[in-house]
mmCIF file of C-alpha atoms in Angstrom:
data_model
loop_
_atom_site.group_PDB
_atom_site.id
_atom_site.type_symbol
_atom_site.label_atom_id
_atom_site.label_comp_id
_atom_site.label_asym_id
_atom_site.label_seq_id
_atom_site.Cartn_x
_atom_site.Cartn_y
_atom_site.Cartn_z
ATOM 1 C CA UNK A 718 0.000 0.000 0.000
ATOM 2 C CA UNK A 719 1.193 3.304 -0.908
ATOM 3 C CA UNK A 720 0.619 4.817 2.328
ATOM 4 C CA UNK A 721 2.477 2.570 4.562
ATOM 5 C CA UNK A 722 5.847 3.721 6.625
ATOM 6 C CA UNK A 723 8.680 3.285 5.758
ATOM 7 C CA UNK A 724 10.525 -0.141 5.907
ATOM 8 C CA UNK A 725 6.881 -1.722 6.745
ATOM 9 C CA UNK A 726 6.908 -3.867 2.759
ATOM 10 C CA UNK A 727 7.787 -7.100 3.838
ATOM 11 C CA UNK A 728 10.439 -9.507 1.562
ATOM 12 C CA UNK A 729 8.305 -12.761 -0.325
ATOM 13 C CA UNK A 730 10.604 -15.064 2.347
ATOM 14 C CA UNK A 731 8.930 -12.769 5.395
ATOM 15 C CA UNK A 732 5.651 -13.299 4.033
ATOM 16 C CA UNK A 733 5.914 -16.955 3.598
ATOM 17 C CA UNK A 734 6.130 -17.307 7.528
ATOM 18 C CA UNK A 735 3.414 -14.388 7.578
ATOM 19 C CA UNK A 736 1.026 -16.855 6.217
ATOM 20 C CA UNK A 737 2.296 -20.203 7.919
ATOM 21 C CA UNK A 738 1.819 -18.248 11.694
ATOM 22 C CA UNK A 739 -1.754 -16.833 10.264
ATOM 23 C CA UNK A 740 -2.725 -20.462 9.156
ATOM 24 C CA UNK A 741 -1.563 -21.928 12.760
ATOM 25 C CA UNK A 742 -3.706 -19.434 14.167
ATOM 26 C CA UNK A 743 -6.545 -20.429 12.606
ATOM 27 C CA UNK A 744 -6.207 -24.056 12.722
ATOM 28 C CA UNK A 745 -6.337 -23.790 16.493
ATOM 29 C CA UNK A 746 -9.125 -21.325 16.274
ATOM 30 C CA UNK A 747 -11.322 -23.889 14.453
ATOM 31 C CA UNK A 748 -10.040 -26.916 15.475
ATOM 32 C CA UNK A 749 -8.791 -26.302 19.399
ATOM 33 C CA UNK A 750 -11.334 -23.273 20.509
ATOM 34 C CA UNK A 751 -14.444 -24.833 17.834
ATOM 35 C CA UNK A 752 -14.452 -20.953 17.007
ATOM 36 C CA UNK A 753 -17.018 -20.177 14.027
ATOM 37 C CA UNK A 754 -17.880 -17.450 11.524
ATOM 38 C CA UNK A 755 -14.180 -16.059 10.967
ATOM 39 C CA UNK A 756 -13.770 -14.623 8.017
ATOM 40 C CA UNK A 757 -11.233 -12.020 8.369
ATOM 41 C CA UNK A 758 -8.024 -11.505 9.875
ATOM 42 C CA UNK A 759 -9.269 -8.858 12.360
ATOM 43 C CA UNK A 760 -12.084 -11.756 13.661
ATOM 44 C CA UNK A 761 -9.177 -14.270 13.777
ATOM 45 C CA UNK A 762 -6.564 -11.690 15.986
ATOM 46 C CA UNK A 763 -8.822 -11.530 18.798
ATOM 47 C CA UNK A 764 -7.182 -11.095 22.072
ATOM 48 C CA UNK A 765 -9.244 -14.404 23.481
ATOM 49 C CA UNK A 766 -7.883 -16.352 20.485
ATOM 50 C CA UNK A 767 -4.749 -15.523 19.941
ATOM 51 C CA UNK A 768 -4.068 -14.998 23.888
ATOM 52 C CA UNK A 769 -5.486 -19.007 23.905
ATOM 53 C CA UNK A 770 -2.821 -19.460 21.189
ATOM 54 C CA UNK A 771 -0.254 -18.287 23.243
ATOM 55 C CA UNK A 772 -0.966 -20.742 26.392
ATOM 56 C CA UNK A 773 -1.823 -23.670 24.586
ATOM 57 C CA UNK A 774 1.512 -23.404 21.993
ATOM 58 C CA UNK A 775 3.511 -22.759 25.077
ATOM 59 C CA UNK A 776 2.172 -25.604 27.471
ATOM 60 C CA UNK A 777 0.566 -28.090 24.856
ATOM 61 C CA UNK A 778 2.956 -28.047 22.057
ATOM 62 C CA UNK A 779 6.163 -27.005 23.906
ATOM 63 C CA UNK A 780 7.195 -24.465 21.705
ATOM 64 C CA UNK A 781 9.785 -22.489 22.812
ATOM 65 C CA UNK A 782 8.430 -18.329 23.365
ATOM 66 C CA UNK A 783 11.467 -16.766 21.106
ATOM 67 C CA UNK A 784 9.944 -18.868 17.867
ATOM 68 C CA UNK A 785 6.018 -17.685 18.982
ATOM 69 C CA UNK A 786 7.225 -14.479 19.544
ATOM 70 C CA UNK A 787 9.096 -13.623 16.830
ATOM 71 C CA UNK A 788 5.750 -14.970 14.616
ATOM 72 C CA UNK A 789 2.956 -12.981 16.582
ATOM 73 C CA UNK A 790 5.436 -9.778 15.767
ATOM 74 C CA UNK A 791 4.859 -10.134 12.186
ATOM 75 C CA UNK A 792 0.701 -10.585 12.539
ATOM 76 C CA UNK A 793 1.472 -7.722 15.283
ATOM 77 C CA UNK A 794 3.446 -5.727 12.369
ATOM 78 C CA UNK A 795 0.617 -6.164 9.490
ATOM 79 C CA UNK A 796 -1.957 -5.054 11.672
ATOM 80 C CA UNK A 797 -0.565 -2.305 13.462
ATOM 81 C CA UNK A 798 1.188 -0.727 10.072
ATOM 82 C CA UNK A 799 -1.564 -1.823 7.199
ATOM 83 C CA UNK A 800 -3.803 1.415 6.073
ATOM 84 C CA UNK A 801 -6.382 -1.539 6.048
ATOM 85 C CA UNK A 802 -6.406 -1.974 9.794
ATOM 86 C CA UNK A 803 -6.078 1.628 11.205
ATOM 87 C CA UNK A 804 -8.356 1.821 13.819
ATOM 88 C CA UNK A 805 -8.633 -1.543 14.851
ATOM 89 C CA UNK A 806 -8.146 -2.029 18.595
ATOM 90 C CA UNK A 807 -4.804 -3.583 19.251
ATOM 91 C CA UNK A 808 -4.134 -2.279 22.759
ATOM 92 C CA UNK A 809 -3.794 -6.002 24.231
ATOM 93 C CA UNK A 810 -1.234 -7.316 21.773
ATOM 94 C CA UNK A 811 1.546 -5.798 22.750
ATOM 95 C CA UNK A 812 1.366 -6.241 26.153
ATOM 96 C CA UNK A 813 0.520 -9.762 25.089
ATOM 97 C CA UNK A 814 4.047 -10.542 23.559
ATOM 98 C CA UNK A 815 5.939 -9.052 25.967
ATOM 99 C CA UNK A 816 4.535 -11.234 28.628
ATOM 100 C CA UNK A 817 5.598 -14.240 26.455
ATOM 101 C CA UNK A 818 8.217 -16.103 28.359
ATOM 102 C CA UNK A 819 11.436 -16.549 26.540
ATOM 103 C CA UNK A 820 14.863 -18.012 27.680
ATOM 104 C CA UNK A 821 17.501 -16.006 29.589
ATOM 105 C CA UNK A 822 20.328 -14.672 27.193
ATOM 106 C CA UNK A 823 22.479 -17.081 28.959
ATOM 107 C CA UNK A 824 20.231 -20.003 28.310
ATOM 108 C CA UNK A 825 19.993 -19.347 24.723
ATOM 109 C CA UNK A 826 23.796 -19.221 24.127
ATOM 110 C CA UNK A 827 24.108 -22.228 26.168
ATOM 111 C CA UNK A 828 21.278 -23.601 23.785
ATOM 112 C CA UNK A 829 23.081 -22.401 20.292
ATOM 113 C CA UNK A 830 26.593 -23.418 21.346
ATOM 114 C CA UNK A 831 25.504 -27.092 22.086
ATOM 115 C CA UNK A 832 24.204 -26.806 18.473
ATOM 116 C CA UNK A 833 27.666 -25.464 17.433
ATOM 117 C CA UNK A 834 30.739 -27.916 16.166
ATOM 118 C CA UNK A 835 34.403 -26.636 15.428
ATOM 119 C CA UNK A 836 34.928 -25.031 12.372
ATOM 120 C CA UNK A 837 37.672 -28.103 11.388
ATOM 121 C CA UNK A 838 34.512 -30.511 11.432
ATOM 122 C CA UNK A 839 32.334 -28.690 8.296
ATOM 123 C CA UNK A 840 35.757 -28.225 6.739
ATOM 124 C CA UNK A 841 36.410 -32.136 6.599
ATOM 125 C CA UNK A 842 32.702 -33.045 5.483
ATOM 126 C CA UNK A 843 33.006 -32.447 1.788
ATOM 127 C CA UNK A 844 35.908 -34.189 1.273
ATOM 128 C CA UNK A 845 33.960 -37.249 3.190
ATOM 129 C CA UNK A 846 31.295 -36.628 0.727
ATOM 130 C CA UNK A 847 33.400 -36.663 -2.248
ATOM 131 C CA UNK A 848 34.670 -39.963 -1.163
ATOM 132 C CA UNK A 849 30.917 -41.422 -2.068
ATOM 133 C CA UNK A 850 31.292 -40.879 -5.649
ATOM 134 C CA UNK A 851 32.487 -44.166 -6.713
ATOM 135 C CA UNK A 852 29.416 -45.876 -5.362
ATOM 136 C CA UNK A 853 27.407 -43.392 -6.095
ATOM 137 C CA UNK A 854 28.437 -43.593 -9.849
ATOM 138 C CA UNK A 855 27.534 -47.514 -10.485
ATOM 139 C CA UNK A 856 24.233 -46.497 -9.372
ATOM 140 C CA UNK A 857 24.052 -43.920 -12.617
ATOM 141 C CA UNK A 858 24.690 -40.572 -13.175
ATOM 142 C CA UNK A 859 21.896 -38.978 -11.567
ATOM 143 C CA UNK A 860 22.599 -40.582 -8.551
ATOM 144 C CA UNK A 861 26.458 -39.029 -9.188
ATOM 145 C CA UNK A 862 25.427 -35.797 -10.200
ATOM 146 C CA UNK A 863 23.490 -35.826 -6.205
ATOM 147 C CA UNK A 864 26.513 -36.456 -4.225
ATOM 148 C CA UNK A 865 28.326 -33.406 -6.660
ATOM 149 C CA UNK A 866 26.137 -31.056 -5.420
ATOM 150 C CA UNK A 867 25.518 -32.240 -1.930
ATOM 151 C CA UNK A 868 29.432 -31.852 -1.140
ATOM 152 C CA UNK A 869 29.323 -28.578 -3.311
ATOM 153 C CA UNK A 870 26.380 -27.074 -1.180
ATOM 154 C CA UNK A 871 28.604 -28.061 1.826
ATOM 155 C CA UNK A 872 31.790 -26.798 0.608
ATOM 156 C CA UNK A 873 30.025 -23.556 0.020
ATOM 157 C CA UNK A 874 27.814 -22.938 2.956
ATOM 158 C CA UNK A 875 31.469 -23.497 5.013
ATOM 159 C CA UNK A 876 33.203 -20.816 2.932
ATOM 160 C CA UNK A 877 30.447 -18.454 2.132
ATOM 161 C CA UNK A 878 27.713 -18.650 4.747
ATOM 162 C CA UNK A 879 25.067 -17.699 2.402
ATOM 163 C CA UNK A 880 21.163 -17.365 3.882
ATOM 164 C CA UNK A 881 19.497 -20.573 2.716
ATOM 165 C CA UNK A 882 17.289 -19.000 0.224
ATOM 166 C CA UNK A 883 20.242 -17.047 -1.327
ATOM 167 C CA UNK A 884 21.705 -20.474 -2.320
ATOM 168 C CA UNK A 885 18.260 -21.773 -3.329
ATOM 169 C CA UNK A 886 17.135 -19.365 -5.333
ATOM 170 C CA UNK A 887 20.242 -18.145 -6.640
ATOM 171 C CA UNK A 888 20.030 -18.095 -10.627
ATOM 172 C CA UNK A 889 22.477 -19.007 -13.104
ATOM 173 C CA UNK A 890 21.131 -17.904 -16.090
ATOM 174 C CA UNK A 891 18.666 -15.009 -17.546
ATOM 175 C CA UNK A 892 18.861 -11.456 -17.791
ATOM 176 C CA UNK A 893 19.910 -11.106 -14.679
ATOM 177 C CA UNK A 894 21.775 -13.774 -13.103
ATOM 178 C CA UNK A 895 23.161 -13.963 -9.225
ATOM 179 C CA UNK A 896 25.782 -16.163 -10.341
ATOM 180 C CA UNK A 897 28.398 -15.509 -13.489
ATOM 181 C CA UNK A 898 31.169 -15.553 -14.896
ATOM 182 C CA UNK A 899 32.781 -12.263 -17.001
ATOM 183 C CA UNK A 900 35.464 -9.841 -16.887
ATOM 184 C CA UNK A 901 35.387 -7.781 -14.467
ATOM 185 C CA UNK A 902 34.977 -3.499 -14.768
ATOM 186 C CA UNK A 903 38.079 -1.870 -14.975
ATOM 187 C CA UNK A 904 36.525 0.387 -12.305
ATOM 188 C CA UNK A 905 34.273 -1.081 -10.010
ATOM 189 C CA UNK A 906 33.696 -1.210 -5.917
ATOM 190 C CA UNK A 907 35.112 -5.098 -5.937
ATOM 191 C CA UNK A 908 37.491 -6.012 -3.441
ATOM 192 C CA UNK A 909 40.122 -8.139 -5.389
ATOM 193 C CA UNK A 910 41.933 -10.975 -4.156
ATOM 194 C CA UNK A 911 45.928 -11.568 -4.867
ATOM 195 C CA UNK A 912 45.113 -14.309 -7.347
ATOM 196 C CA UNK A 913 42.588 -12.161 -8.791
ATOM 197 C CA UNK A 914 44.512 -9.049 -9.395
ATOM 198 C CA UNK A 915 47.765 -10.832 -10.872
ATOM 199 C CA UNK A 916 45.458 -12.778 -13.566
ATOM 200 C CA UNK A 917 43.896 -9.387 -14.441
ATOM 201 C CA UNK A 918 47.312 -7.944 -14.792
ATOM 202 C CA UNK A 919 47.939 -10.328 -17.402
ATOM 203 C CA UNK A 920 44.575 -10.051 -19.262
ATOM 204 C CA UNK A 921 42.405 -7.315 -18.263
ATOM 205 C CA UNK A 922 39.310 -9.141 -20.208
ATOM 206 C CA UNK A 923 39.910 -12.451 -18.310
ATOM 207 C CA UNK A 924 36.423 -13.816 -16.992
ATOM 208 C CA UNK A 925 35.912 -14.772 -13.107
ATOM 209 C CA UNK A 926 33.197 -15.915 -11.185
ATOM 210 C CA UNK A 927 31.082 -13.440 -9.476
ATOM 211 C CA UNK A 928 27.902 -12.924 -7.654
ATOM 212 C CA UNK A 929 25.079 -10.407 -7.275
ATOM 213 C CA UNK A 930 22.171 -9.752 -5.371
ATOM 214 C CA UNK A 931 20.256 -6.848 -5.205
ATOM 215 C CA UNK A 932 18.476 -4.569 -1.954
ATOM 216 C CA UNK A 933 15.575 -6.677 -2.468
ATOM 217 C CA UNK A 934 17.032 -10.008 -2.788
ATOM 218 C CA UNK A 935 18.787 -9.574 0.601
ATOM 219 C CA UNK A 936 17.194 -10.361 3.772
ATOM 220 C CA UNK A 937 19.310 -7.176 5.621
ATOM 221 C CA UNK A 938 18.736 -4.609 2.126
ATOM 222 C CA UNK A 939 21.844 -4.494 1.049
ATOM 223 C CA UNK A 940 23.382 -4.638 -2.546
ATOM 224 C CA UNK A 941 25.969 -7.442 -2.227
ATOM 225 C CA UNK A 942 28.588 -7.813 -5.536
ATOM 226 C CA UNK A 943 32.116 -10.015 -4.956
ATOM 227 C CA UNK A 944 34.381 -12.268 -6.500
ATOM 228 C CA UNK A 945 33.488 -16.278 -5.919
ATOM 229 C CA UNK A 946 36.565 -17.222 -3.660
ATOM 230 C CA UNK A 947 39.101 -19.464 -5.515
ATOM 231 C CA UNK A 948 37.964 -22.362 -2.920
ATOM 232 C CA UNK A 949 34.601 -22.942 -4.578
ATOM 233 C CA UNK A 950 35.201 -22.182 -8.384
ATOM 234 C CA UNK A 951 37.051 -25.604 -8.864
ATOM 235 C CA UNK A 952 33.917 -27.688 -7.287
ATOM 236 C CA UNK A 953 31.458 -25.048 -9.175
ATOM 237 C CA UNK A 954 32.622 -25.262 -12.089
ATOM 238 C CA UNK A 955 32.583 -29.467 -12.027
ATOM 239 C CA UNK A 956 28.996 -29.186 -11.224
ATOM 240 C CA UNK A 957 28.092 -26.808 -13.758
ATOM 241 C CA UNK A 958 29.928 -28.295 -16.687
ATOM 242 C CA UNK A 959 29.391 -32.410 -15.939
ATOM 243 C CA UNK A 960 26.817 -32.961 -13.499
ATOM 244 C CA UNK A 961 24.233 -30.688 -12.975
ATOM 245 C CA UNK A 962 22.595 -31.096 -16.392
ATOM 246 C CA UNK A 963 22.028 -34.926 -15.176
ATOM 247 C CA UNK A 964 19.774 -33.717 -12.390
ATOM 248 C CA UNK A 965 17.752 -31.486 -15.476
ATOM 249 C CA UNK A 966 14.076 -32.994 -16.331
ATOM 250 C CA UNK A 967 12.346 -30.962 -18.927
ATOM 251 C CA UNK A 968 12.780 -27.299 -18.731
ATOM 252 C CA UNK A 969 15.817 -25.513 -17.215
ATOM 253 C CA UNK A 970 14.354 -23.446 -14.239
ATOM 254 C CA UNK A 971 17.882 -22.053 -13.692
ATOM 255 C CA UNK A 972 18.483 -21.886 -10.574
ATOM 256 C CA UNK A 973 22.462 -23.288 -9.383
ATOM 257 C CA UNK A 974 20.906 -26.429 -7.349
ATOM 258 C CA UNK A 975 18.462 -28.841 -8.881
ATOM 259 C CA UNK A 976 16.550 -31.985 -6.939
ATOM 260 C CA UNK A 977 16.540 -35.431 -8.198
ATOM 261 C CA UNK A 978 13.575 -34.252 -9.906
ATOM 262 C CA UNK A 979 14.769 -31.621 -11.896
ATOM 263 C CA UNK A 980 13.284 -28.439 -10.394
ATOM 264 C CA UNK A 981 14.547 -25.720 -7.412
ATOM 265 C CA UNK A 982 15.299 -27.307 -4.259
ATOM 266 C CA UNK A 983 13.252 -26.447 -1.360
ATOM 267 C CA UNK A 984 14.194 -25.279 2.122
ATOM 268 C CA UNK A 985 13.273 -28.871 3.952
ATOM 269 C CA UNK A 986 15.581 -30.659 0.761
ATOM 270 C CA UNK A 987 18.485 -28.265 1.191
ATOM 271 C CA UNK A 988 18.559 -28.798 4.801
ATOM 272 C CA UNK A 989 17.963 -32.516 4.927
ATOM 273 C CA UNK A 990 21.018 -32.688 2.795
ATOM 274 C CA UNK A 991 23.269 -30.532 5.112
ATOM 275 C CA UNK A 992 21.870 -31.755 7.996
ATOM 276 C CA UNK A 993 22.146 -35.218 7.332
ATOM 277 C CA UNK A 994 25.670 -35.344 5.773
ATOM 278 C CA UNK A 995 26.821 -33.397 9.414
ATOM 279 C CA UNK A 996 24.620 -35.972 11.485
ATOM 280 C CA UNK A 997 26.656 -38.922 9.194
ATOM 281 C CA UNK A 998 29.788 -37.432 9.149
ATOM 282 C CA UNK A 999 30.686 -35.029 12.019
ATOM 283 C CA UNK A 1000 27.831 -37.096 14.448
ATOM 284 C CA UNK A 1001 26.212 -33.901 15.262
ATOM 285 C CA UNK A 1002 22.725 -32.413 13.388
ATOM 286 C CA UNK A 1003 23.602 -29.052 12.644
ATOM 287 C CA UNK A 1004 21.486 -27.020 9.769
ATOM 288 C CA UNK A 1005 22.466 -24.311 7.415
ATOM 289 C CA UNK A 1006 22.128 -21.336 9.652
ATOM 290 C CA UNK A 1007 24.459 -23.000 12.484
ATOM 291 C CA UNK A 1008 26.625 -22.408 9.732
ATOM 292 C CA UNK A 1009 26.771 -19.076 10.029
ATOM 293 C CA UNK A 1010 27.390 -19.069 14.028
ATOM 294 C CA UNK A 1011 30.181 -22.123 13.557
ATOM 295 C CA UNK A 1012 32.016 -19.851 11.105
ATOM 296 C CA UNK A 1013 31.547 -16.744 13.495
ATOM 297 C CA UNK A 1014 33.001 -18.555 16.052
ATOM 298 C CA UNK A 1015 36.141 -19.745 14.532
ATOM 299 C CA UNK A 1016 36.679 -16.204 12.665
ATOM 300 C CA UNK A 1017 36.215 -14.277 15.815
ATOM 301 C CA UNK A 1018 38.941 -16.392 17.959
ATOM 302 C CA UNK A 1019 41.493 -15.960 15.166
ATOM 303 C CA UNK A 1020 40.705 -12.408 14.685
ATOM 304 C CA UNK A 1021 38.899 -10.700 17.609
ATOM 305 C CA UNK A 1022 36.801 -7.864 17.675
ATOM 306 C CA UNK A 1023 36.976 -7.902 14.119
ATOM 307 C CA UNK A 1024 33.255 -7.544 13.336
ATOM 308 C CA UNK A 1025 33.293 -5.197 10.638
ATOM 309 C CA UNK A 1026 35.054 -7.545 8.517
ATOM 310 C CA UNK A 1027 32.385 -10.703 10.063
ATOM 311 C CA UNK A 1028 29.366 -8.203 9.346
ATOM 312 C CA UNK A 1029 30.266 -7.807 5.258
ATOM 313 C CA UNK A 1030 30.470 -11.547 5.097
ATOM 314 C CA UNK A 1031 27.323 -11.839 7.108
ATOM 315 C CA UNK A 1032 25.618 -9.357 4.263
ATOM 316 C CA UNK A 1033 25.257 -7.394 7.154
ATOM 317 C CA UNK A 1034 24.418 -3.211 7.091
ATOM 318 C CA UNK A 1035 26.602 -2.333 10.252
ATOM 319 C CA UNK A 1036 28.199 -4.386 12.453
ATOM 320 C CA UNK A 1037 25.939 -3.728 15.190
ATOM 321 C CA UNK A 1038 24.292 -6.628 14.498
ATOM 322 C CA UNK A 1039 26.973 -9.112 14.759
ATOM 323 C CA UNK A 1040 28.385 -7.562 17.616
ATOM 324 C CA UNK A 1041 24.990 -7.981 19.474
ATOM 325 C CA UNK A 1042 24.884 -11.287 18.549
ATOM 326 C CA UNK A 1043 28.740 -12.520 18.498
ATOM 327 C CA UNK A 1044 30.042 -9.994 21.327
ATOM 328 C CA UNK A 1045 29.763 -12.342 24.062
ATOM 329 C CA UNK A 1046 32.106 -14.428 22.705
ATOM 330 C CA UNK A 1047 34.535 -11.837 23.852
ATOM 331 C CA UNK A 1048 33.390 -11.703 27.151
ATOM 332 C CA UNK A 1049 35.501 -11.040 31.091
ATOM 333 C CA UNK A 1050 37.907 -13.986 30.409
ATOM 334 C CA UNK A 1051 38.790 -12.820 26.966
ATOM 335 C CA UNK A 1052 39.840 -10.026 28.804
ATOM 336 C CA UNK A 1053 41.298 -11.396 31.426
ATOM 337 C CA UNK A 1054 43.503 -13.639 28.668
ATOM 338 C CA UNK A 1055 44.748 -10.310 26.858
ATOM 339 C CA UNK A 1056 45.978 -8.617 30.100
ATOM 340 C CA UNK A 1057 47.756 -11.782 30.590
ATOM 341 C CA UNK A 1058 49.407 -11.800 27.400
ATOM 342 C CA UNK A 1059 50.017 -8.324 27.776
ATOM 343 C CA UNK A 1060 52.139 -8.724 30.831
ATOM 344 C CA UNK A 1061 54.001 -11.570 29.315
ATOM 345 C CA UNK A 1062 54.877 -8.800 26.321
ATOM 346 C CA UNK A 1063 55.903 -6.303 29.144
ATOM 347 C CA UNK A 1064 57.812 -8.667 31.114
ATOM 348 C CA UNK A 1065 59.708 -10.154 28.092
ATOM 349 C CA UNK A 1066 60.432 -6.681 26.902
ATOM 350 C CA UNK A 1067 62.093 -5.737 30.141
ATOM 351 C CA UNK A 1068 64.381 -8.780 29.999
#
């Protein structure tokens, strides 16, 4: 709507789980509470329904209140911003979420680090992938082509740390792909690496991979351009020039990973596949997003309080936001440690 603030357009991805908490709702409206007669979203976001919701998600199913909170904001959001909904009463449900109980900040770090591995352990999984492709390949080609991309998806969720539906949906082909190879501008706002900037100093015109995403295909806004790091282009470009077109059936929908059936893979496929080759391999479940944190982890004790450097990776506008998140892993010990160390310096200097 033309007349809504600033910011308040939500992303296709944000209005996917828009309409998954909306349906919950109104399953337990008609099925739990036997409500009748709803047939719009302001009879459905009662306070008795939705505060009934609340208690029986919480106690019933066990979910945890950061997840239910997080998906009454966006109902919360909609009808609190929407032109279509000014007026409506909503005095209750704000109140209502805050009294949601959620986990201490030191329960949910305990929570995400026991999902956590070490960085070494998604390093070694695609090689342990890669060394299924001899069975895999007297099963046929298709069945080849799946353990290609499975290790690839691996490989590059450990370097790059992409959001799920970046990878998913990122396209190959078309006017405008996310994903391509050409010669870079002679002026443009691309970091270059070493390897990068010798092989344009001996051909100007040479072609490297690349990626872009635009404002809106980013969850945090933000235009994101950069060279594919040199770790990923061998494994790419094996996929794209021997395998991938064995996973094709009919059309092309070009998009970089296929399923066995020819066509985009979906959020449950990519994770089963990540998921399940970490549960196999590394004997611990850990999905696509841990990704991110596992990677944050391992950059941040090598280099720390380097968070502007973690938030461009991350795709993130400032590096408040990673900071927030990642700070406490430089917490009263880490400072405790770099006193230490610092004595040691002045001590060995004074010798």
């Amino acid at each position: 709507a033309w007349d809504r603030p600033e910011g308040a357009p939500i992303r296709p991805a944000t209005a996917m789980n828009l309409t998954e908490t909306i349906s919950r709702l109104y399953g337990f409206a008609i099925n739990i509470r036997r409500e009748t007669g709803i047939a719009s979203l302001l009879q459905l976001a009662q306070r008795h329904i939705v505060g009934g919701f609340v208690e029986w998600s919480i106690t019933v199913r066990q979910v945890k209140g950061q997840s239910l909170t997080s998906s009454l904001r966006l109902l919360y959001g909609v009808l609190h911003q929407h032109p279509r909904y000014e007026g409506a009463k909503l005095d209750w449900f704000k109140p209502l979420l805050d009294g949601i109980p959620v986990d201490s900040k030191a329960v949910h770090k305990k929570r995400k680090a026991e999902k956590c591995v070490e960085y070494s352990v998604i390093q070694a999984i695609p090689d342990k992938i890669h060394a299924q492709r001899l069975k895999a390949a007297k099963r046929g080609r298709k069945q080849l082509a799946v353990v290609v991309r499975n290790e690839l998806i691996v490989r590059w969720l450990s370097v790059l740390i992409w959001r799920q539906r970046n990878i998913r949906e990122c396209r190959i082909g078309g006017p405008t792909p996310n994903l391509y190879k050409a010669a870079v501008p002679a002026i443009t706002t691309i970091d270059m690496p070493d390897w990068a900037v010798k092989e344009r100093r001996i051909n100007p015109d040479v072609a490297l991979w690349q990626f872009h995403f635009t404002e809106e295909e980013t969850k945090t806004g933000c235009t994101v351009d950069s060279l594919v790091p040199h770790q990923l282009i061998e494994p790419l470009e094996e996929y794209l020039m021997h395998h991938r077109k064995d996973l094709l059936s009919g059309d092309d929908p070009g998009t970089l990973l296929l399923n066995q059936a020819g066509v985009p893979m979906s959020q449950n496929q990519v994770t089963c596949v990540v998921a399940g080759n970490m549960l196999k391999y590394g004997q611990r479940r850990v999905t696509p997003h841990t990704f991110r944190d596992i990677l944050c982890r391992a950059w941040l004790k090598d280099h720390p309080q380097d968070y502007l450097t973690l938030s461009r990776h991350l795709w993130h506008s400032s590096p408040d936001e990673v900071i927030e998140t990642y700070g406490s892993l430089f917490n009263e010990s880490s400072g405790v440690c770099a006193v230490e160390s610092w004595l040691d310096e002045r001590e060995a200097e004074s010798k």
